[in-house]
PDB file of C-alpha atoms in Angstrom:
ATOM      1  CA  MET A   1      22.090 -22.013 -16.428  1.00 49.00           C
ATOM      2  CA  ALA A   2      18.911 -21.134 -14.552  1.00 48.00           C
ATOM      3  CA  THR A   3      16.649 -23.945 -13.431  1.00 49.00           C
ATOM      4  CA  PRO A   4      13.085 -23.952 -14.755  1.00 48.00           C
ATOM      5  CA  HIS A   5      11.773 -23.160 -11.247  1.00 44.00           C
ATOM      6  CA  ARG A   6      14.131 -20.180 -10.853  1.00 43.00           C
ATOM      7  CA  THR A   7      13.139 -18.878 -14.291  1.00 40.00           C
ATOM      8  CA  VAL A   8       9.439 -19.110 -13.402  1.00 40.00           C
ATOM      9  CA  VAL A   9      10.044 -17.308 -10.078  1.00 39.00           C
ATOM     10  CA  ARG A  10      11.988 -14.513 -11.828  1.00 41.00           C
ATOM     11  CA  ALA A  11       9.309 -14.163 -14.497  1.00 38.00           C
ATOM     12  CA  GLY A  12       6.612 -14.011 -11.811  1.00 43.00           C
ATOM     13  CA  ARG A  13       8.489 -11.302  -9.905  1.00 42.00           C
ATOM     14  CA  LEU A  14       9.051  -9.302 -13.079  1.00 37.00           C
ATOM     15  CA  LEU A  15       5.374  -9.582 -14.002  1.00 38.00           C
ATOM     16  CA  SER A  16       4.382  -8.498 -10.474  1.00 42.00           C
ATOM     17  CA  ALA A  17       6.675  -5.473 -10.639  1.00 41.00           C
ATOM     18  CA  VAL A  18       5.287  -4.437 -14.029  1.00 37.00           C
ATOM     19  CA  LEU A  19       1.721  -4.936 -12.780  1.00 39.00           C
ATOM     20  CA  MET A  20       2.386  -2.831  -9.686  1.00 42.00           C
ATOM     21  CA  VAL A  21       3.892   0.036 -11.673  1.00 40.00           C
ATOM     22  CA  THR A  22       1.039   0.085 -14.187  1.00 39.00           C
ATOM     23  CA  THR A  23      -1.658  -0.138 -11.531  1.00 42.00           C
ATOM     24  CA  LEU A  24       0.056   2.484  -9.386  1.00 43.00           C
ATOM     25  CA  GLY A  25       0.085   4.813 -12.352  1.00 43.00           C
ATOM     26  CA  ALA A  26      -3.644   4.283 -12.681  1.00 42.00           C
ATOM     27  CA  CYS A  27      -4.128   5.606  -9.150  1.00 44.00           C
ATOM     28  CA  MET A  28      -2.244   8.809  -9.854  1.00 41.00           C
ATOM     29  CA  SER A  29      -3.658  11.860 -11.508  1.00 37.00           C
ATOM     30  CA  SER A  30      -2.510  12.371 -15.072  1.00 35.00           C
ATOM     31  CA  GLY A  31      -0.469  15.434 -14.204  1.00 39.00           C
ATOM     32  CA  PRO A  32      -1.145  19.122 -13.848  1.00 39.00           C
ATOM     33  CA  ALA A  33      -3.623  20.866 -16.088  1.00 34.00           C
ATOM     34  CA  PRO A  34      -2.196  23.347 -18.585  1.00 34.00           C
ATOM     35  CA  GLY A  35      -1.064  26.442 -16.698  1.00 38.00           C
ATOM     36  CA  ALA A  36      -1.338  24.680 -13.314  1.00 37.00           C
ATOM     37  CA  SER A  37       1.463  24.250 -10.818  1.00 42.00           C
ATOM     38  CA  PRO A  38       3.683  21.190 -11.494  1.00 48.00           C
ATOM     39  CA  THR A  39       3.378  20.194  -7.833  1.00 53.00           C
ATOM     40  CA  PRO A  40       0.107  18.804  -6.504  1.00 57.00           C
ATOM     41  CA  GLY A  41      -2.132  21.311  -4.780  1.00 64.00           C
ATOM     42  CA  LYS A  42      -5.430  21.474  -2.944  1.00 68.00           C
ATOM     43  CA  ASP A  43      -7.250  22.825  -6.013  1.00 72.00           C
ATOM     44  CA  ASP A  44      -6.056  20.139  -8.438  1.00 79.00           C
ATOM     45  CA  PRO A  45      -8.739  17.842  -9.861  1.00 86.00           C
ATOM     46  CA  LEU A  46      -9.132  14.581  -7.955  1.00 89.00           C
ATOM     47  CA  PRO A  47      -7.944  11.320  -9.512  1.00 91.00           C
ATOM     48  CA  VAL A  48     -10.860   9.455 -11.121  1.00 94.00           C
ATOM     49  CA  LYS A  49     -11.374   5.827 -10.086  1.00 95.00           C
ATOM     50  CA  SER A  50     -14.391   3.639  -9.453  1.00 96.00           C
ATOM     51  CA  ARG A  51     -14.741   1.802  -6.158  1.00 97.00           C
ATOM     52  CA  ASP A  52     -14.060  -1.501  -7.936  1.00 97.00           C
ATOM     53  CA  GLU A  53     -10.912  -0.065  -9.532  1.00 97.00           C
ATOM     54  CA  ALA A  54      -9.715   1.285  -6.170  1.00 97.00           C
ATOM     55  CA  GLU A  55     -10.281  -2.081  -4.516  1.00 97.00           C
ATOM     56  CA  ASP A  56      -8.539  -3.993  -7.333  1.00 97.00           C
ATOM     57  CA  TRP A  57      -5.565  -1.611  -7.191  1.00 96.00           C
ATOM     58  CA  ALA A  58      -5.299  -1.933  -3.389  1.00 97.00           C
ATOM     59  CA  ARG A  59      -5.551  -5.733  -3.527  1.00 97.00           C
ATOM     60  CA  GLN A  60      -2.794  -5.964  -6.154  1.00 97.00           C
ATOM     61  CA  PHE A  61      -0.602  -3.464  -4.349  1.00 96.00           C
ATOM     62  CA  VAL A  62      -0.847  -5.245  -0.986  1.00 97.00           C
ATOM     63  CA  ALA A  63      -0.263  -8.624  -2.654  1.00 97.00           C
ATOM     64  CA  HIS A  64       2.906  -7.206  -4.195  1.00 97.00           C
ATOM     65  CA  LEU A  65       4.078  -5.962  -0.774  1.00 97.00           C
ATOM     66  CA  ALA A  66       3.525  -9.452   0.647  1.00 97.00           C
ATOM     67  CA  GLN A  67       5.406 -11.048  -2.242  1.00 97.00           C
ATOM     68  CA  VAL A  68       8.393  -8.740  -1.847  1.00 96.00           C
ATOM     69  CA  ALA A  69       8.412  -9.325   1.923  1.00 96.00           C
ATOM     70  CA  ASP A  70       8.206 -13.091   1.258  1.00 96.00           C
ATOM     71  CA  ILE A  71       5.117 -13.556   3.441  1.00 97.00           C
ATOM     72  CA  GLN A  72       1.677 -15.036   2.815  1.00 97.00           C
ATOM     73  CA  ILE A  73      -1.568 -13.114   3.237  1.00 97.00           C
ATOM     74  CA  ASN A  74      -3.859 -14.923   5.660  1.00 96.00           C
ATOM     75  CA  ASP A  75      -7.024 -16.544   4.414  1.00 96.00           C
ATOM     76  CA  GLU A  76      -9.289 -14.432   6.595  1.00 93.00           C
ATOM     77  CA  PRO A  77     -11.657 -11.543   5.901  1.00 94.00           C
ATOM     78  CA  VAL A  78     -10.069  -8.486   4.332  1.00 96.00           C
ATOM     79  CA  GLN A  79     -10.592  -5.186   6.104  1.00 96.00           C
ATOM     80  CA  SER A  80     -11.900  -2.741   3.521  1.00 96.00           C
ATOM     81  CA  LEU A  81     -13.694   0.511   4.144  1.00 97.00           C
ATOM     82  CA  PHE A  82     -14.997   3.155   1.778  1.00 97.00           C
ATOM     83  CA  THR A  83     -15.712   6.528   3.369  1.00 96.00           C
ATOM     84  CA  SER A  84     -16.885   9.882   2.070  1.00 95.00           C
ATOM     85  CA  CYS A  85     -14.252  12.580   1.700  1.00 94.00           C
ATOM     86  CA  VAL A  86     -14.645  15.096   4.488  1.00 92.00           C
ATOM     87  CA  GLY A  87     -13.521  18.693   4.078  1.00 88.00           C
ATOM     88  CA  ARG A  88     -11.594  20.778   6.581  1.00 87.00           C
ATOM     89  CA  ASN A  89     -14.814  22.111   8.126  1.00 91.00           C
ATOM     90  CA  GLY A  90     -16.625  18.757   8.126  1.00 91.00           C
ATOM     91  CA  GLU A  91     -18.372  19.270   4.800  1.00 91.00           C
ATOM     92  CA  VAL A  92     -19.138  16.277   2.564  1.00 92.00           C
ATOM     93  CA  ALA A  93     -19.668  16.730  -1.178  1.00 88.00           C
ATOM     94  CA  SER A  94     -22.642  15.057  -2.822  1.00 90.00           C
ATOM     95  CA  ASP A  95     -20.710  13.947  -5.927  1.00 92.00           C
ATOM     96  CA  GLY A  96     -19.680  10.534  -4.574  1.00 94.00           C
ATOM     97  CA  ARG A  97     -15.996  11.232  -3.892  1.00 94.00           C
ATOM     98  CA  PHE A  98     -14.491   8.716  -1.497  1.00 97.00           C
ATOM     99  CA  THR A  99     -11.400   7.416   0.253  1.00 96.00           C
ATOM    100  CA  PHE A 100     -10.613   3.738   0.648  1.00 97.00           C
ATOM    101  CA  ARG A 101      -8.782   1.740   3.318  1.00 98.00           C
ATOM    102  CA  TYR A 102      -7.683  -1.823   2.524  1.00 98.00           C
ATOM    103  CA  ALA A 103      -5.811  -4.071   4.976  1.00 97.00           C
ATOM    104  CA  VAL A 104      -4.911  -7.720   5.378  1.00 97.00           C
ATOM    105  CA  HIS A 105      -3.053  -9.785   7.966  1.00 96.00           C
ATOM    106  CA  SER A 106      -0.193 -12.226   7.710  1.00 96.00           C
ATOM    107  CA  ASN A 107       1.143 -14.724  10.212  1.00 96.00           C
ATOM    108  CA  VAL A 108       4.812 -13.789  10.581  1.00 94.00           C
ATOM    109  CA  PRO A 109       7.052 -15.040  13.402  1.00 92.00           C
ATOM    110  CA  ASN A 110       8.034 -12.139  15.693  1.00 89.00           C
ATOM    111  CA  ALA A 111      11.703 -12.695  14.874  1.00 89.00           C
ATOM    112  CA  GLN A 112      10.998 -11.851  11.206  1.00 92.00           C
ATOM    113  CA  HIS A 113       9.050  -8.598  11.695  1.00 93.00           C
ATOM    114  CA  ASN A 114      12.153  -6.398  11.352  1.00 93.00           C
ATOM    115  CA  GLU A 115      13.168  -8.185   8.161  1.00 95.00           C
ATOM    116  CA  VAL A 116       9.682  -7.678   6.689  1.00 96.00           C
ATOM    117  CA  VAL A 117       9.621  -3.929   7.407  1.00 96.00           C
ATOM    118  CA  ARG A 118      13.151  -3.555   5.968  1.00 96.00           C
ATOM    119  CA  LYS A 119      12.141  -5.251   2.711  1.00 97.00           C
ATOM    120  CA  VAL A 120       8.975  -3.157   2.419  1.00 97.00           C
ATOM    121  CA  ARG A 121      10.867   0.056   3.268  1.00 97.00           C
ATOM    122  CA  ASP A 122      13.442  -0.671   0.568  1.00 97.00           C
ATOM    123  CA  LEU A 123      10.730  -1.392  -2.003  1.00 97.00           C
ATOM    124  CA  LEU A 124       8.746   1.739  -1.181  1.00 97.00           C
ATOM    125  CA  THR A 125      11.733   4.083  -1.198  1.00 97.00           C
ATOM    126  CA  GLY A 126      12.813   2.518  -4.497  1.00 96.00           C
ATOM    127  CA  GLU A 127       9.350   3.362  -5.872  1.00 94.00           C
ATOM    128  CA  GLY A 128       9.703   6.978  -4.751  1.00 96.00           C
ATOM    129  CA  LEU A 129       7.525   6.923  -1.632  1.00 97.00           C
ATOM    130  CA  LYS A 130       8.520   9.003   1.376  1.00 98.00           C
ATOM    131  CA  ILE A 131       8.962   7.027   4.596  1.00 98.00           C
ATOM    132  CA  THR A 132       7.004   8.896   7.269  1.00 97.00           C
ATOM    133  CA  ASP A 133       7.692   6.527  10.178  1.00 97.00           C
ATOM    134  CA  TYR A 134       9.947   3.527  10.618  1.00 96.00           C
ATOM    135  CA  ARG A 135      10.676   1.375  13.638  1.00 95.00           C
ATOM    136  CA  GLU A 136      12.466  -1.886  14.305  1.00 93.00           C
ATOM    137  CA  MET A 137      12.114  -3.541  17.691  1.00 87.00           C
ATOM    138  CA  PRO A 138      13.808  -6.421  19.513  1.00 76.00           C
ATOM    139  CA  ASP A 139      12.451  -9.848  18.577  1.00 63.00           C
ATOM    140  CA  HIS A 140      10.699 -10.246  21.932  1.00 68.00           C
ATOM    141  CA  SER A 141       8.733  -7.020  21.433  1.00 74.00           C
ATOM    142  CA  PRO A 142       6.958  -7.155  18.056  1.00 77.00           C
ATOM    143  CA  GLU A 143       6.293  -3.486  17.324  1.00 89.00           C
ATOM    144  CA  SER A 144       8.042  -3.076  13.979  1.00 94.00           C
ATOM    145  CA  LEU A 145       6.487  -0.757  11.422  1.00 95.00           C
ATOM    146  CA  VAL A 146       6.975   1.207   8.239  1.00 97.00           C
ATOM    147  CA  PHE A 147       4.612   3.964   7.123  1.00 97.00           C
ATOM    148  CA  ALA A 148       5.017   5.723   3.782  1.00 98.00           C
ATOM    149  CA  ARG A 149       3.271   8.256   1.554  1.00 97.00           C
ATOM    150  CA  HIS A 150       3.446   8.706  -2.195  1.00 96.00           C
ATOM    151  CA  PRO A 151       4.531  12.321  -2.817  1.00 95.00           C
ATOM    152  CA  VAL A 152       2.323  12.899  -5.879  1.00 91.00           C
ATOM    153  CA  SER A 153      -0.811  10.798  -5.510  1.00 88.00           C
ATOM    154  CA  ASN A 154      -0.819  10.878  -1.687  1.00 92.00           C
ATOM    155  CA  TYR A 155      -1.739   7.270  -1.019  1.00 96.00           C
ATOM    156  CA  HIS A 156      -0.447   5.929   2.298  1.00 97.00           C
ATOM    157  CA  VAL A 157       1.042   2.516   3.016  1.00 97.00           C
ATOM    158  CA  ASP A 158       1.494   0.876   6.394  1.00 97.00           C
ATOM    159  CA  VAL A 159       3.021  -2.437   7.325  1.00 97.00           C
ATOM    160  CA  SER A 160       3.237  -3.128  11.036  1.00 96.00           C
ATOM    161  CA  SER A 161       3.216  -5.644  13.852  1.00 93.00           C
ATOM    162  CA  THR A 162      -0.267  -6.113  15.292  1.00 87.00           C
ATOM    163  CA  ALA A 163      -1.728  -6.966  18.649  1.00 69.00           C
ATOM    164  CA  GLY A 164      -1.096 -10.614  19.311  1.00 69.00           C
ATOM    165  CA  ASN A 165       2.075 -12.457  18.547  1.00 78.00           C
ATOM    166  CA  ASP A 166       3.318 -13.553  15.154  1.00 90.00           C
ATOM    167  CA  ARG A 167       1.033 -11.269  13.106  1.00 94.00           C
ATOM    168  CA  MET A 168       1.534  -8.288  10.846  1.00 96.00           C
ATOM    169  CA  ALA A 169      -0.908  -6.001   9.053  1.00 96.00           C
ATOM    170  CA  LEU A 170      -0.378  -4.689   5.512  1.00 97.00           C
ATOM    171  CA  GLY A 171      -2.544  -1.791   4.435  1.00 97.00           C
ATOM    172  CA  VAL A 172      -3.043   1.047   1.992  1.00 98.00           C
ATOM    173  CA  ASN A 173      -5.196   4.198   2.179  1.00 97.00           C
ATOM    174  CA  THR A 174      -6.153   6.100  -0.952  1.00 96.00           C
ATOM    175  CA  PRO A 175      -6.457   9.841  -1.134  1.00 95.00           C
ATOM    176  CA  CYS A 176      -9.839  11.309  -2.008  1.00 95.00           C
ATOM    177  CA  LEU A 177     -10.925   9.791  -5.346  1.00 96.00           C
ATOM    178  CA  MET A 178     -13.661  10.913  -7.719  1.00 95.00           C
ATOM    179  CA  PRO A 179     -15.881   8.180  -9.196  1.00 95.00           C
ATOM    180  CA  PRO A 180     -16.295   8.224 -12.989  1.00 94.00           C
ATOM    181  CA  SER A 181     -19.190  10.381 -14.145  1.00 83.00           C
TER     182      SER A 181
END
C-alpha cells in the first residue's frame, strides 16, 4: 500500500507530465495546411503565441526539467530575452514576430552534474526531441551538458554546467513565433 506522501508525489509527477505535454503542444504549429508538405518547411506559417504565453510555456517547461532532474531552481533573477526574428539576409519583419530565450540556474554539486544531464537526456528523447550534443565529464571538471531540438516545432533545450562550481543552467529557446493578430 502506498503511503499518502508517495501518492501525493506520484500525483504531482503525473500532473506535471500532463501539463508539460499540453503546454508543449501549444507551442507547436497545428500541422501542415491542406496540400502542404507533412514535414515542416521554411514556408510554413509560424506558430502563433503571445509573449506572455511563450514565457509561461518556457517557465513550465524548465520547471518540469528541474523536477525530473530532482534539482531546485535558484531564487535569483531569471534570464529571459525576447528578440526580433532575423532573416537570412538580416531583414526584420514589422509584424512583431519574435524568438524567446528563457534560462534559470540551479545549485547542483559537481558530482551530480552527469546524473542531471542523463535524466534530462532520457526525458527529452522520450518526448521525441533529438539530442544534438551530449557530454559527461569527470566530477572534478564540471562541463556536463545536453542540448536537444524538437524535430517539428524547432524549440531548443540546453542543460549544462556553468562557470563557477556547483551550478547548472537550464534553458529553452523558441523558434520564431507570430504574436496573435
